[in-house]
Amino acid sequence: AYCWGDNTWGQLGNGTFGGITSSPSKVVGGHEFTDVHVGKSFVCAVTTDQDAFCWGAGSGGRLGQGQGADTAIAAPAPVTGGHKFRSLALGRDHACGVTTDLQAYCWGLNTYGKLGEAIGPSSRVPVPVSGGISFTGIGLGIDHTCAVSASGHGYCWGLNLIGQLGRTGVFQSTTPLEVAGL
């Protein structure tokens, strides 16, 4: 994989911090990635072996590696837990993935319950999304998360300030709510 742009937090994954580059810079570590996603100053990717790695700004636990709140990492580091992921998605300050056994896990800031579990303000390690629903895909917004179940239904959780969860009368949810009308 190659990255370019701002490297303040090591988000280019080239083993260094700082600077801006407009030329592609090779991500160190020798991993072959099949799925790469970019959040706010951090990157996560899935390898051909379905292992997840993250690097860049680590505030709020968004790298999923159990490090302290402000730890930044300038090279790919494995996401804690040993899960095998089929896909990942990143928001501004949280990340989620669907495993090969169709379970959703999220980590990072848990503002408005967007990790899908009432666990507190953040998680530095992947936590399972509540409800035991099998998911095939997942997408993240700034303060909400949505996913498609194995049965083809849409579910969302987190902030619903402007209808992001596909529901009325709900301000936020820490658990997946089925999207009405699909």
Short mmCIF file of C-alpha atoms in Angstrom, two decimals:
data_model
loop_
_atom_site.label_atom_id
_atom_site.label_comp_id
_atom_site.label_asym_id
_atom_site.label_seq_id
_atom_site.Cartn_x
_atom_site.Cartn_y
_atom_site.Cartn_z
CA ALA A 1 0.00 0.00 0.00
CA TYR A 2 1.02 3.61 -0.57
CA CYS A 3 -0.09 6.78 1.24
CA TRP A 4 0.53 10.51 0.75
CA GLY A 5 -0.48 13.82 2.32
CA ASP A 6 -0.11 15.03 5.91
CA ASN A 7 2.02 12.81 8.17
CA THR A 8 1.73 14.70 11.48
CA TRP A 9 0.55 11.59 13.33
CA GLY A 10 2.37 8.97 11.24
CA GLN A 11 -0.74 8.26 9.20
CA LEU A 12 1.33 7.63 6.04
CA GLY A 13 2.61 4.45 7.69
CA ASN A 14 6.16 4.99 6.45
CA GLY A 15 7.75 4.72 9.91
CA THR A 16 8.16 8.48 10.43
CA PHE A 17 6.18 11.38 11.89
CA GLY A 18 5.77 14.85 10.41
CA GLY A 19 5.89 16.53 7.06
CA ILE A 20 3.63 16.58 4.06
CA THR A 21 4.25 14.63 0.89
CA SER A 22 2.41 14.76 -2.42
CA SER A 23 4.18 11.65 -3.72
CA PRO A 24 3.05 8.13 -2.83
CA SER A 25 5.06 6.77 0.12
CA LYS A 26 5.25 3.01 0.63
CA VAL A 27 3.69 1.72 3.85
CA VAL A 28 6.36 -0.17 5.82
CA GLY A 29 6.08 -3.69 7.19
CA GLY A 30 5.79 -5.74 4.02
CA HIS A 31 2.08 -6.44 4.44
CA GLU A 32 -0.16 -7.05 1.44
CA PHE A 33 -3.41 -5.20 2.07
CA THR A 34 -6.72 -5.95 0.34
CA ASP A 35 -8.89 -3.35 2.10
CA VAL A 36 -7.59 0.10 3.19
CA HIS A 37 -9.62 2.86 4.89
CA VAL A 38 -8.80 6.37 6.10
CA GLY A 39 -10.27 8.16 9.13
CA LYS A 40 -9.28 11.47 10.71
CA SER A 41 -5.46 11.21 10.90
CA PHE A 42 -5.47 7.39 11.06
CA VAL A 43 -5.59 4.44 8.68
CA CYS A 44 -6.71 0.82 9.09
CA ALA A 45 -6.33 -2.02 6.62
CA VAL A 46 -6.98 -5.74 6.20
CA THR A 47 -4.25 -8.07 4.91
CA THR A 48 -4.60 -11.01 2.54
CA ASP A 49 -4.57 -13.16 5.72
CA GLN A 50 -7.58 -11.15 7.00
CA ASP A 51 -5.64 -9.56 9.85
CA ALA A 52 -6.40 -5.91 10.71
CA PHE A 53 -3.69 -3.29 11.17
CA CYS A 54 -4.00 0.40 12.09
CA TRP A 55 -1.58 3.33 12.28
CA GLY A 56 -1.56 7.11 12.78
CA ALA A 57 -3.26 9.13 15.53
CA GLY A 58 -4.33 6.92 18.42
CA SER A 59 -6.46 9.29 20.49
CA GLY A 60 -9.56 7.71 21.98
CA GLY A 61 -8.35 4.21 21.18
CA ARG A 62 -9.10 4.48 17.47
CA LEU A 63 -6.14 2.22 16.55
CA GLY A 64 -7.61 -0.71 18.49
CA GLN A 65 -4.29 -1.64 20.02
CA GLY A 66 -4.87 -1.01 23.71
CA GLN A 67 -2.41 1.91 23.86
CA GLY A 68 -2.91 5.12 25.80
CA ALA A 69 -5.18 7.88 24.63
CA ASP A 70 -2.62 9.93 22.74
CA THR A 71 -0.31 7.24 21.41
CA ALA A 72 0.47 7.64 17.72
CA ILE A 73 2.01 4.85 15.66
CA ALA A 74 3.89 5.52 12.40
CA ALA A 75 3.78 1.96 11.04
CA PRO A 76 1.08 -0.71 10.73
CA ALA A 77 0.41 -2.41 14.08
CA PRO A 78 -2.03 -5.30 14.59
CA VAL A 79 -5.47 -4.64 16.01
CA THR A 80 -5.87 -6.41 19.37
CA GLY A 81 -7.99 -9.53 19.67
CA GLY A 82 -6.80 -11.83 16.89
CA HIS A 83 -10.03 -11.46 14.90
CA LYS A 84 -10.07 -12.27 11.19
CA PHE A 85 -11.77 -9.44 9.29
CA ARG A 86 -13.48 -9.50 5.91
CA SER A 87 -13.90 -5.70 5.88
CA LEU A 88 -13.32 -2.53 7.89
CA ALA A 89 -14.80 0.96 7.96
CA LEU A 90 -13.55 4.14 9.63
CA GLY A 91 -15.29 7.21 10.95
CA ARG A 92 -13.74 10.37 12.32
CA ASP A 93 -12.60 8.78 15.58
CA HIS A 94 -13.86 5.20 15.60
CA ALA A 95 -13.40 2.06 13.55
CA CYS A 96 -15.49 -1.05 12.98
CA GLY A 97 -15.03 -4.29 11.15
CA VAL A 98 -16.97 -7.36 10.11
CA THR A 99 -15.20 -10.63 10.86
CA THR A 100 -15.09 -13.70 8.65
CA ASP A 101 -17.78 -15.23 10.91
CA LEU A 102 -19.99 -12.15 10.26
CA GLN A 103 -19.67 -10.55 13.68
CA ALA A 104 -19.23 -6.77 13.97
CA TYR A 105 -16.61 -5.26 16.28
CA CYS A 106 -15.95 -1.57 16.94
CA TRP A 107 -13.29 0.45 18.79
CA GLY A 108 -12.37 4.09 19.43
CA LEU A 109 -14.53 6.88 20.83
CA ASN A 110 -18.02 5.78 21.82
CA THR A 111 -19.76 9.15 21.54
CA TYR A 112 -23.55 8.61 21.44
CA GLY A 113 -23.03 4.82 21.57
CA LYS A 114 -21.63 4.57 18.05
CA LEU A 115 -19.58 1.47 18.99
CA GLY A 116 -22.86 -0.42 19.43
CA GLU A 117 -22.31 -1.17 23.10
CA ALA A 118 -22.88 0.85 26.28
CA ILE A 119 -19.25 0.50 27.43
CA GLY A 120 -18.36 4.05 28.42
CA PRO A 121 -16.61 6.88 26.60
CA SER A 122 -14.23 4.77 24.49
CA SER A 123 -12.64 1.39 23.88
CA ARG A 124 -9.00 0.86 22.96
CA VAL A 125 -9.74 -2.72 21.90
CA PRO A 126 -12.43 -4.15 19.58
CA VAL A 127 -15.74 -4.78 21.35
CA PRO A 128 -18.56 -6.83 19.84
CA VAL A 129 -21.59 -4.89 18.66
CA SER A 130 -24.52 -5.85 20.89
CA GLY A 131 -27.48 -7.88 19.70
CA GLY A 132 -25.78 -10.95 18.22
CA ILE A 133 -26.73 -9.97 14.66
CA SER A 134 -24.71 -11.40 11.76
CA PHE A 135 -23.53 -8.61 9.44
CA THR A 136 -22.07 -8.67 5.93
CA GLY A 137 -21.08 -5.01 5.62
CA ILE A 138 -20.61 -1.92 7.75
CA GLY A 139 -20.27 1.85 7.23
CA LEU A 140 -19.46 4.70 9.61
CA GLY A 141 -20.40 8.34 9.87
CA ILE A 142 -19.05 10.92 12.29
CA ASP A 143 -21.19 9.84 15.26
CA HIS A 144 -23.17 6.85 13.97
CA THR A 145 -22.66 3.41 12.48
CA CYS A 146 -24.81 1.41 10.05
CA ALA A 147 -24.54 -2.18 8.87
CA VAL A 148 -26.27 -4.68 6.60
CA SER A 149 -27.30 -7.95 8.22
CA ALA A 150 -26.80 -11.36 6.65
CA SER A 151 -30.57 -11.42 6.10
CA GLY A 152 -30.38 -8.16 4.13
CA HIS A 153 -31.79 -5.79 6.73
CA GLY A 154 -30.26 -2.41 7.57
CA TYR A 155 -29.31 -1.53 11.14
CA CYS A 156 -27.92 1.70 12.60
CA TRP A 157 -26.79 2.94 16.02
CA GLY A 158 -25.23 6.05 17.55
CA LEU A 159 -26.48 9.62 17.11
CA ASN A 160 -29.83 10.25 15.40
CA LEU A 161 -29.86 14.06 15.52
CA ILE A 162 -30.88 14.43 11.86
CA GLY A 163 -32.39 11.00 11.19
CA GLN A 164 -29.14 9.07 10.62
CA LEU A 165 -30.59 5.94 12.24
CA GLY A 166 -33.63 5.86 9.99
CA ARG A 167 -35.93 6.31 12.98
CA THR A 168 -38.00 9.08 14.51
CA GLY A 169 -38.37 9.78 18.21
CA VAL A 170 -34.91 8.41 19.07
CA PHE A 171 -31.99 10.74 19.90
CA GLN A 172 -29.33 8.03 20.15
CA SER A 173 -28.96 4.27 20.51
CA THR A 174 -26.15 2.12 21.89
CA THR A 175 -27.66 -0.94 20.22
CA PRO A 176 -28.43 -1.69 16.57
CA LEU A 177 -31.89 -0.52 15.52
CA GLU A 178 -33.42 -1.96 12.38
CA VAL A 179 -33.95 0.76 9.78
CA ALA A 180 -37.68 1.16 9.23
CA GLY A 181 -39.11 0.89 5.74
CA LEU A 182 -36.43 -1.20 4.05
#
